[in-house]
PDB file of C-alpha atoms in Angstrom:
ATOM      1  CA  UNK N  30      56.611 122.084 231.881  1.00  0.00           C
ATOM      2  CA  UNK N  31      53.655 121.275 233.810  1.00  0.00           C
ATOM      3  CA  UNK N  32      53.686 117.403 235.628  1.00  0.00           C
ATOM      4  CA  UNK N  33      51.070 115.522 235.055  1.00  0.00           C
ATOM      5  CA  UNK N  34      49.568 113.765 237.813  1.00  0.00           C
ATOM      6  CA  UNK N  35      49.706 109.951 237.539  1.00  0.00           C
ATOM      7  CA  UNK N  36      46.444 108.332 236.677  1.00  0.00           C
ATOM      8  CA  UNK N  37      45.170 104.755 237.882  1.00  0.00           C
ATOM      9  CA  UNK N  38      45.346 102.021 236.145  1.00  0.00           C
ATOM     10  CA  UNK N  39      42.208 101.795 234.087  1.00  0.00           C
ATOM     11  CA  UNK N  40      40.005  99.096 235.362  1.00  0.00           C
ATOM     12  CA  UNK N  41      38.851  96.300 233.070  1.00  0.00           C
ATOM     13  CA  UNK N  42      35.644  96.764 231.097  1.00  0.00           C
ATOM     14  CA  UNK N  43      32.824  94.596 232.143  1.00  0.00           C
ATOM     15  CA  UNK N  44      31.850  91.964 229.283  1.00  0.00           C
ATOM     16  CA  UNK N  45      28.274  92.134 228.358  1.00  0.00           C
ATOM     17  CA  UNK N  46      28.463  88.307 228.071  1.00  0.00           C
ATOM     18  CA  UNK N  47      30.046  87.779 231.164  1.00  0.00           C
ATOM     19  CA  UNK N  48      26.953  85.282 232.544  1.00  0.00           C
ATOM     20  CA  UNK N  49      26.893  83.069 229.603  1.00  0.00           C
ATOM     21  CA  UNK N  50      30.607  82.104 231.333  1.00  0.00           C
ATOM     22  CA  UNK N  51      28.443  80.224 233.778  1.00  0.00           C
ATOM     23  CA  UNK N  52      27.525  77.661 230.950  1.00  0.00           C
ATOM     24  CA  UNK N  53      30.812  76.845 228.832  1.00  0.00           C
ATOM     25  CA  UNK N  54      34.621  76.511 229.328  1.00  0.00           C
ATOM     26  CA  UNK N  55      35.125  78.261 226.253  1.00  0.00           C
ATOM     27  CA  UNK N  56      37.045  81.735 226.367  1.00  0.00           C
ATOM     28  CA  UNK N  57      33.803  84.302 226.223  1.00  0.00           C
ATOM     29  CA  UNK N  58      33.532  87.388 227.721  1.00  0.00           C
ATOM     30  CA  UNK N  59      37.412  88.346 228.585  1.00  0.00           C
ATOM     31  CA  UNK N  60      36.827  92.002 229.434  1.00  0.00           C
ATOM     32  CA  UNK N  61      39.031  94.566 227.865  1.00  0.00           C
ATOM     33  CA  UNK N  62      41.712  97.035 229.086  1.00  0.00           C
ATOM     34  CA  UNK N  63      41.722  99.575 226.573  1.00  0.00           C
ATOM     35  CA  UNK N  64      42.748  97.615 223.732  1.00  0.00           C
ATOM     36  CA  UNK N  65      43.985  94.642 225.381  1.00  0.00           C
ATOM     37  CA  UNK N  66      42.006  91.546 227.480  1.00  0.00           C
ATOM     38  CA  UNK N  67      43.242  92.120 231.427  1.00  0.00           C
ATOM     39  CA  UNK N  68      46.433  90.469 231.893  1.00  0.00           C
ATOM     40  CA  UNK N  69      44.724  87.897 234.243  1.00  0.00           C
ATOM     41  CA  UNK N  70      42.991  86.681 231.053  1.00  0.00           C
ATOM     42  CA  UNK N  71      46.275  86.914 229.297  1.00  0.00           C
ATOM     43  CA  UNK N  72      48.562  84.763 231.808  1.00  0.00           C
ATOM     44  CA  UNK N  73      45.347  82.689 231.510  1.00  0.00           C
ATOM     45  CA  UNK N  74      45.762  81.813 227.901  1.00  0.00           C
ATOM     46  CA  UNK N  75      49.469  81.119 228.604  1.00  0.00           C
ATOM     47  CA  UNK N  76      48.952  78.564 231.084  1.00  0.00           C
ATOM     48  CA  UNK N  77      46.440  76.931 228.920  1.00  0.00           C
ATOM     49  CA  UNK N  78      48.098  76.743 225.673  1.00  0.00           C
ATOM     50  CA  UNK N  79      51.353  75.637 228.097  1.00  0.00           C
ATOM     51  CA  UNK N  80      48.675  72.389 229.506  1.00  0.00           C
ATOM     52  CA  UNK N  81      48.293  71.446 225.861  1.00  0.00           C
ATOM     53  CA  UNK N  82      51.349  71.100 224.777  1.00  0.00           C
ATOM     54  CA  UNK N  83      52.031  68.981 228.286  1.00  0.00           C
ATOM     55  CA  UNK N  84      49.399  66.801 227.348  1.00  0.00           C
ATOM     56  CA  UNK N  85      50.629  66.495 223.687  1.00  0.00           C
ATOM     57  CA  UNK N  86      54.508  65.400 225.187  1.00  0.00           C
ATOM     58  CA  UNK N  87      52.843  63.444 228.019  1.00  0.00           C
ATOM     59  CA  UNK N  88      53.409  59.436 228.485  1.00  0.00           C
ATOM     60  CA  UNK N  89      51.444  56.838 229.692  1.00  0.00           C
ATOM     61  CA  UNK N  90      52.286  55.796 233.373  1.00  0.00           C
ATOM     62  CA  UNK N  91      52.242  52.037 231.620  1.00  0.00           C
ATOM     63  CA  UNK N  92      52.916  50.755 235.346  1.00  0.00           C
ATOM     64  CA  UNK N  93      49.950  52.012 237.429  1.00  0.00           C
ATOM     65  CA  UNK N  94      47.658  51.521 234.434  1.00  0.00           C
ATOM     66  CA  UNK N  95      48.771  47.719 233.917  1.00  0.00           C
ATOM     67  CA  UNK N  96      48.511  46.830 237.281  1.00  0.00           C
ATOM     68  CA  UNK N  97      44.966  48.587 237.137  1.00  0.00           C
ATOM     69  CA  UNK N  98      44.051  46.780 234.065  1.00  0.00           C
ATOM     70  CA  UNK N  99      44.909  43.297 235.420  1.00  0.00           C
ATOM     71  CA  UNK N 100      42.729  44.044 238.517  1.00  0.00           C
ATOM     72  CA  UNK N 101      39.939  44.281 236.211  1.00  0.00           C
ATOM     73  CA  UNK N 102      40.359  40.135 235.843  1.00  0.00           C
ATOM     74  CA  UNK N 103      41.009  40.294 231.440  1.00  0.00           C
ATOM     75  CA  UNK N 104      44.874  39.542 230.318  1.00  0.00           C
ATOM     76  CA  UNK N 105      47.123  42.803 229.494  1.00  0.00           C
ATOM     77  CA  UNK N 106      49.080  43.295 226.333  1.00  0.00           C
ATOM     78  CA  UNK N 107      51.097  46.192 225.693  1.00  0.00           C
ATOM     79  CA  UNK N 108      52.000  46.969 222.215  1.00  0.00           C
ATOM     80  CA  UNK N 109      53.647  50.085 220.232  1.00  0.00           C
ATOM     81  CA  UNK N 110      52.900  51.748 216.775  1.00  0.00           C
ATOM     82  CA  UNK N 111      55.973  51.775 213.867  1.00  0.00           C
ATOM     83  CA  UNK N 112      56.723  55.419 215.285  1.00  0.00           C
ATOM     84  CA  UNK N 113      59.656  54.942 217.515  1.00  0.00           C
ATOM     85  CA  UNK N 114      59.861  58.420 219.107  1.00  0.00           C
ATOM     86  CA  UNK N 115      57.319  61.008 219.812  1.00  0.00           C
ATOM     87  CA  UNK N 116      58.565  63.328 216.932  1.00  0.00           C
ATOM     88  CA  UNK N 117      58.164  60.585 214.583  1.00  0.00           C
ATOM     89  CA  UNK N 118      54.627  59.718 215.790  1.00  0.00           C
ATOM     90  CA  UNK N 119      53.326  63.743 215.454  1.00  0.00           C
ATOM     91  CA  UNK N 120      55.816  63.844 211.811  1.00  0.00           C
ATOM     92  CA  UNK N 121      54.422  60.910 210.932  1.00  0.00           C
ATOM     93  CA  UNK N 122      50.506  59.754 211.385  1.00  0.00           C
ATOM     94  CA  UNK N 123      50.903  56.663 208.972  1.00  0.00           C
ATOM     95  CA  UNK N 124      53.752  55.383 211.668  1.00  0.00           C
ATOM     96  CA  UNK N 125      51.154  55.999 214.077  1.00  0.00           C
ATOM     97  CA  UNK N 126      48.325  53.789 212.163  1.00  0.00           C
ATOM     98  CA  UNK N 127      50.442  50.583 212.332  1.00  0.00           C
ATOM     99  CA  UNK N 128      51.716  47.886 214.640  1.00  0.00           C
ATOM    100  CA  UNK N 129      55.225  48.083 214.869  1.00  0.00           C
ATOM    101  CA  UNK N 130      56.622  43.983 213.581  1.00  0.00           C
ATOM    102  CA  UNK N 131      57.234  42.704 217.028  1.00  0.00           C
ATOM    103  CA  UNK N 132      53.987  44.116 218.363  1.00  0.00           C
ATOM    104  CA  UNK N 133      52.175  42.469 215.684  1.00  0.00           C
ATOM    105  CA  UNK N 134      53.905  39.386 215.911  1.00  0.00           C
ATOM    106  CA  UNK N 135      53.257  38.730 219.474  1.00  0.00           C
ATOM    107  CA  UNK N 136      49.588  39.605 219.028  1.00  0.00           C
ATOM    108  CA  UNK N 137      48.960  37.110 216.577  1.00  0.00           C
ATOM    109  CA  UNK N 138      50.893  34.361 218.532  1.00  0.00           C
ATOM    110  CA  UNK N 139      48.300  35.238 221.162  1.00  0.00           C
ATOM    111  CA  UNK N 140      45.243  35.157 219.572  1.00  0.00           C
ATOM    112  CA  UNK N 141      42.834  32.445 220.626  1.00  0.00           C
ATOM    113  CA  UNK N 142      39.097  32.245 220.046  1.00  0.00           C
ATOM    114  CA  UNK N 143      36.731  34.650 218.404  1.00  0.00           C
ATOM    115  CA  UNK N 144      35.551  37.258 220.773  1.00  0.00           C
ATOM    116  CA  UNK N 145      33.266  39.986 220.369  1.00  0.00           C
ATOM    117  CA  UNK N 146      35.002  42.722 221.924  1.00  0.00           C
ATOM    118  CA  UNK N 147      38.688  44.020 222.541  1.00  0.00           C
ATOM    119  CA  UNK N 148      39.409  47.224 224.198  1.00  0.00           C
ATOM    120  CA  UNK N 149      42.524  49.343 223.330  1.00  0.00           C
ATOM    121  CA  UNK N 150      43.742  51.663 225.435  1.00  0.00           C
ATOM    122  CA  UNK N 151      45.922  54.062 223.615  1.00  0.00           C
ATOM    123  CA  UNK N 152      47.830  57.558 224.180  1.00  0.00           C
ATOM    124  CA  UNK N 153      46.693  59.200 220.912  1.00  0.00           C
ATOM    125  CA  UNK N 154      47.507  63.341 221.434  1.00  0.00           C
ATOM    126  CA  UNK N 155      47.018  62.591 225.073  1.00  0.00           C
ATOM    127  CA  UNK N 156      48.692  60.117 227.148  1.00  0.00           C
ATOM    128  CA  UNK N 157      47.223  62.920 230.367  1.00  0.00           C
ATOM    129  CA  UNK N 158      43.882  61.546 229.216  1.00  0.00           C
ATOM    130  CA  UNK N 159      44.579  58.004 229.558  1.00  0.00           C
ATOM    131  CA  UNK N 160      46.215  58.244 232.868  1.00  0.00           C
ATOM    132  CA  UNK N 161      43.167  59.814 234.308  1.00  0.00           C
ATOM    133  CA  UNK N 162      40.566  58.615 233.133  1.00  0.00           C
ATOM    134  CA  UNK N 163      40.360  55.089 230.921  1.00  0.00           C
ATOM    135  CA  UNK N 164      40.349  53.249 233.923  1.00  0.00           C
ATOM    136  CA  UNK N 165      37.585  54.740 235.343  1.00  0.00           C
ATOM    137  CA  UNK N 166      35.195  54.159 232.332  1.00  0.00           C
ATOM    138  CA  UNK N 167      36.023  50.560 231.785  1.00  0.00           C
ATOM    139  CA  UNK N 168      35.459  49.800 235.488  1.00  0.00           C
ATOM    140  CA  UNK N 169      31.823  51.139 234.151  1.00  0.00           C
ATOM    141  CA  UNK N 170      31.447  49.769 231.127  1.00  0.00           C
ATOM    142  CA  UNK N 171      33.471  46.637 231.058  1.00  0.00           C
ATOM    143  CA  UNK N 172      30.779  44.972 233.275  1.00  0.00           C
ATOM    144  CA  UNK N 173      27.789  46.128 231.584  1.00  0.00           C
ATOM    145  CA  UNK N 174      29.438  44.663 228.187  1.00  0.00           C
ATOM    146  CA  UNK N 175      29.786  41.478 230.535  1.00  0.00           C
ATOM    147  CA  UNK N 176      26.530  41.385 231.484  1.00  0.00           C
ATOM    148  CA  UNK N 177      25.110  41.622 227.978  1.00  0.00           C
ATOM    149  CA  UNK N 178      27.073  38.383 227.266  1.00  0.00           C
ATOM    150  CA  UNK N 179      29.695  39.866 225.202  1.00  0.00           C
ATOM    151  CA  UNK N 180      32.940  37.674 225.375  1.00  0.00           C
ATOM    152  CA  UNK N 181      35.397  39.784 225.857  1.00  0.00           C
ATOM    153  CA  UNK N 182      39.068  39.569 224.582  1.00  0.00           C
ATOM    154  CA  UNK N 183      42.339  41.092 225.894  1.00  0.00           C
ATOM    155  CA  UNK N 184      42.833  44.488 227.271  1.00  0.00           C
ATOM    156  CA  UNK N 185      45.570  46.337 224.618  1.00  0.00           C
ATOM    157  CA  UNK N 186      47.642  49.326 226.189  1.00  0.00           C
ATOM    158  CA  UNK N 187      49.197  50.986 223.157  1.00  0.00           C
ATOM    159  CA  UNK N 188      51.838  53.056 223.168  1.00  0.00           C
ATOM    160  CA  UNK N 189      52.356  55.876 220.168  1.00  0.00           C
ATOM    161  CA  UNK N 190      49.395  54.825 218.837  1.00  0.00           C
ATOM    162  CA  UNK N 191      46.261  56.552 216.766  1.00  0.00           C
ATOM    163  CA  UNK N 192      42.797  55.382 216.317  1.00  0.00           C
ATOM    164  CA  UNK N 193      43.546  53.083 213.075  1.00  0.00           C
ATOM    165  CA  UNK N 194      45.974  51.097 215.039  1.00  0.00           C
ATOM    166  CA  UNK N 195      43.104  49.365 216.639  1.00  0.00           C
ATOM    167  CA  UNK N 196      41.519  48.202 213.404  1.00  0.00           C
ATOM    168  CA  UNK N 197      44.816  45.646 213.200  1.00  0.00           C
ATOM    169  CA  UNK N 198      44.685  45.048 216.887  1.00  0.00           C
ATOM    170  CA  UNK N 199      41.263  43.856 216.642  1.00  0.00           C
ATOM    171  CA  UNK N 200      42.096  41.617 213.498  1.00  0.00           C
ATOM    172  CA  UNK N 201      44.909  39.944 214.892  1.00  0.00           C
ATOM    173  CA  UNK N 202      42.378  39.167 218.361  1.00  0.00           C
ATOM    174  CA  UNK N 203      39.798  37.643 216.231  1.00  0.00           C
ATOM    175  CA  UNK N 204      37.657  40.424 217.735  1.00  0.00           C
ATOM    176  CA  UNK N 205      33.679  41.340 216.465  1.00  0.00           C
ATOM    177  CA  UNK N 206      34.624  44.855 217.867  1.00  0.00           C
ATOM    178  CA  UNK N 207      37.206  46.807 218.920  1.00  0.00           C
ATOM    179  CA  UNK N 208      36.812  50.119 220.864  1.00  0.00           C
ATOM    180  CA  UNK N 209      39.903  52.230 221.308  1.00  0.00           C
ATOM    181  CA  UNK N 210      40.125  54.438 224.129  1.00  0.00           C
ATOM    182  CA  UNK N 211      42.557  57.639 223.112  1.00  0.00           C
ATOM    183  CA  UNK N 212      43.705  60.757 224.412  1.00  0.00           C
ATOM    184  CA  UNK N 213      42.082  63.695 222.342  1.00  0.00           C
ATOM    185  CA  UNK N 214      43.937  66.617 220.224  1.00  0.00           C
ATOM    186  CA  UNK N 215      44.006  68.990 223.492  1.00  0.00           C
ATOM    187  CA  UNK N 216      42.432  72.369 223.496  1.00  0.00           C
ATOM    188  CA  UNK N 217      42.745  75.277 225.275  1.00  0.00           C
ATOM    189  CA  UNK N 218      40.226  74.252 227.960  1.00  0.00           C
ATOM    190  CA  UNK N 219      40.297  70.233 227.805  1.00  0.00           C
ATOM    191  CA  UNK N 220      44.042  69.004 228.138  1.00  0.00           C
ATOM    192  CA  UNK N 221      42.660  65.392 229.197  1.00  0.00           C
ATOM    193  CA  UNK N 222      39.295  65.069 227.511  1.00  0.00           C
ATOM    194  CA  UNK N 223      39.214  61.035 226.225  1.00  0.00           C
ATOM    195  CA  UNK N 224      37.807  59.802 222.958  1.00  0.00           C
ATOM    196  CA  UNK N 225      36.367  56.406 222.467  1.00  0.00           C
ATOM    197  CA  UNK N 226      35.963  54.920 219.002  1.00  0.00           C
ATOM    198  CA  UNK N 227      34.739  51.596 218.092  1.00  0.00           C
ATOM    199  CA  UNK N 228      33.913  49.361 214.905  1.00  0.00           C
ATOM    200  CA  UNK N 229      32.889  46.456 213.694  1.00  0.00           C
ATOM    201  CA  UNK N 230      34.605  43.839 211.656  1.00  0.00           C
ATOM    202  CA  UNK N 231      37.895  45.369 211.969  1.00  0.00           C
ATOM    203  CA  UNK N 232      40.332  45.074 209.641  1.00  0.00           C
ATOM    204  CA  UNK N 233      43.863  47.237 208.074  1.00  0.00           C
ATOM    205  CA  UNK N 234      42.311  49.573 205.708  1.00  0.00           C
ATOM    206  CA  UNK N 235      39.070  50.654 207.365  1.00  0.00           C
ATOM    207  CA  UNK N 236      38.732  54.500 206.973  1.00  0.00           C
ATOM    208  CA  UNK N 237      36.926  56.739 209.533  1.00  0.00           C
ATOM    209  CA  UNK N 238      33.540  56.115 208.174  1.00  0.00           C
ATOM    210  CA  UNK N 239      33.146  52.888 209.340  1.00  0.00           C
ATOM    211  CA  UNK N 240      33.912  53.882 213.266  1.00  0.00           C
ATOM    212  CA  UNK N 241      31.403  55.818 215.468  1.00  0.00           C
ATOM    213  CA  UNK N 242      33.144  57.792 217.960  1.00  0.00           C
ATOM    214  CA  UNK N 243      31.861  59.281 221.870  1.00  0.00           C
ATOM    215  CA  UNK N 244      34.148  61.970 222.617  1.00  0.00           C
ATOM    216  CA  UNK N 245      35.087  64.309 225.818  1.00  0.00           C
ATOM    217  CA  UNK N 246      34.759  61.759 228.612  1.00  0.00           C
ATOM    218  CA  UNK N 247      35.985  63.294 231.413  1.00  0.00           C
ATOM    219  CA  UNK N 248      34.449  64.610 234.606  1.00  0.00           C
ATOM    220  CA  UNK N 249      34.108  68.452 233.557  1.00  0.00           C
ATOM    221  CA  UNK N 250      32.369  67.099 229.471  1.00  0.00           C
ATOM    222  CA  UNK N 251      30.821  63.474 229.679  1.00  0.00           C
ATOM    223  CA  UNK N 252      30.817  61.937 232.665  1.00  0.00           C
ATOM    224  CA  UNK N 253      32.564  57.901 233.075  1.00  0.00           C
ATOM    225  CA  UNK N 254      28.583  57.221 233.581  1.00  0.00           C
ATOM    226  CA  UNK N 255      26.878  59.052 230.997  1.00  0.00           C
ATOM    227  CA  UNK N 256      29.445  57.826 228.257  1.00  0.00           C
ATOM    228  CA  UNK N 257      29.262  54.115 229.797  1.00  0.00           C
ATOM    229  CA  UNK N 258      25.740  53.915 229.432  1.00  0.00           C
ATOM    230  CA  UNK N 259      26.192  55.386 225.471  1.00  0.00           C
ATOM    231  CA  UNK N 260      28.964  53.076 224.668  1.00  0.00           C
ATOM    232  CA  UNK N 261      26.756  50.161 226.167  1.00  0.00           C
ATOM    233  CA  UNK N 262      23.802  50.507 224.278  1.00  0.00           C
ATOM    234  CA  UNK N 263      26.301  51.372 221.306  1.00  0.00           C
ATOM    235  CA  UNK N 264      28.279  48.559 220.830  1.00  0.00           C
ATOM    236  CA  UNK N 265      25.058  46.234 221.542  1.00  0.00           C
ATOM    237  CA  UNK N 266      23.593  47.530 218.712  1.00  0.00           C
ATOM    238  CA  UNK N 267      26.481  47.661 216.936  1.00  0.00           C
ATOM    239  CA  UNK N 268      26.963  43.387 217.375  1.00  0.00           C
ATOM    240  CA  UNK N 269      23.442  43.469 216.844  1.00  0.00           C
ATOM    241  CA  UNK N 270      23.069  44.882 213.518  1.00  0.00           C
ATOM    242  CA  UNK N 271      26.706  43.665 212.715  1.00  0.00           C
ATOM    243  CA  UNK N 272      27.591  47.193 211.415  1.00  0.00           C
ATOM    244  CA  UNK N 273      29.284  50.377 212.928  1.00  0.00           C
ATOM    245  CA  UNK N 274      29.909  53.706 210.947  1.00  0.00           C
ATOM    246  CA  UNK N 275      28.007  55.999 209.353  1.00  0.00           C
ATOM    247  CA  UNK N 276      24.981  53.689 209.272  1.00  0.00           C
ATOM    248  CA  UNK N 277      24.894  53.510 213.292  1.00  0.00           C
ATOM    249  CA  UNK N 278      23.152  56.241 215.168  1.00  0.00           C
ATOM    250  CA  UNK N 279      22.985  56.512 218.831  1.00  0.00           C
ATOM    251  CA  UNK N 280      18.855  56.549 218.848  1.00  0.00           C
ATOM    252  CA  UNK N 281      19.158  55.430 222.987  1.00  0.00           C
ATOM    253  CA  UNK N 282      17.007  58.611 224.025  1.00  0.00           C
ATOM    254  CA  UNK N 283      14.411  58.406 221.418  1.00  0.00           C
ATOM    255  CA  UNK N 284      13.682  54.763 221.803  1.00  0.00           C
ATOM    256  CA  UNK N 285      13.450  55.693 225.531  1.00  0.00           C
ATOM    257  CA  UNK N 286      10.572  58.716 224.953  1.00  0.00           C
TER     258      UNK N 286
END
């Protein structure tokens, strides 16, 4: 029997698409090795679907991001949903959308006078998100609110928590507006991008068409000063026009032109 002489590894194909890479995080262009993508693109794919389920498990670090919250100079709640475990808050959404009783209790003792604003700071699918980089955009925007002449309430850190829990936060504040700050469902290329979603008039039983929503804030999707200037003029017109929702578009640019 004749031995064959070993033969090289083949090398990976060259993508076609390989300079549109240049312009998205998204997984273009791979390359191929005969059938397969190259196994740096594999291991790749690993580590990213491994960062998303991280972020998914992750917690708030509740005692840096108090202490950064009171620096900002507004009093610091921290609250909890009805879910009592992380299991129970990804089994369980509805757990999610509610107060737990001595959350909502406390709020409500709290409450003082009307104010036209409460954020909500909340871990969502992300607590990653939150750590790194709520903070940041409310050292942005919570000034320019200010300087509008918004009266703003207390800051909320929320713990288990989805976007529907701040529609009973903000009720229980007295608050024109609540915008909740919350980790997005992470993807393979954004384990820490942060959503912000606010409405007006909130109150339990609001669906998603009443909110308007800015989403991956973050320094590699919207920048803390891009989205801080969008949520300003945002929730100004928002107070202004006493409505948020589907009947709210962000027009900034074209009044601008």
């Amino acid at each position: 029997m004749t031995n064959l002489p070993d033969l090289p590894p083949a090398a990976p194909e060259p993508d076609p698409w390989a300079s549109l890479r240049a312009f998205t995080a998204a997984r273009i262009a791979l390359g191929r090795t005969g059938t397969s993508v190259p196994l740096h693109e594999a291991l790749a794919f690993k580590l990213a679907h491994a960062h998303a389920r991280d972020a998914v498990y992750s917690a708030l670090d509740t005692e840096r991001l108090v202490a950064d919250l009171e620096a900002l100079g507004l009093p610091v709640h921290q609250v909890s949903s009805q879910a009592q475990t992380r299991q129970e808050y990804l089994q369980r959404p509805d757990h999610g959308r509610q107060l737990a009783a001595a959350s909502n209790a406390r709020l409500a003792a709290s409450a003082g006078q009307e104010c036209d604003l409460v954020f909500i700071l909340a871990d969502g699918l992300s607590a990653t998100a939150i750590n790194a980089h709520a903070v940041p955009l409310l050292r942005l925007l919570l000034p320019e609110v200010q300087q509008t002449g918004f009266r703003v309430g207390p800051l909320v850190l929320a713990e288990q928590a989805r976007v529907a829990l701040g529609d009973e936060v903000g009720h229980l504040l007295r608050a024109r507006l609540v915008l909740v700050l919350i980790g997005e469902r992470p993807g393979l290329s954004a384990p820490d991008s942060l959503g912000a979603y606010f409405t007006y008039g909130p109150r339990p039983g609001l669906t998603d068409e009443a909110r308007n929503c800015v989403s991956n804030i973050r320094p590699a999707g919207l920048p803390y000063a891009a989205a801080a200037a969008k949520l300003g003029w945002l929730l100004r017109e928002a107070l202004r026009r006493e409505l948020s929702g589907v009947g709210l578009k962000d027009q900034a640019d074209l009044l601008a032109e």
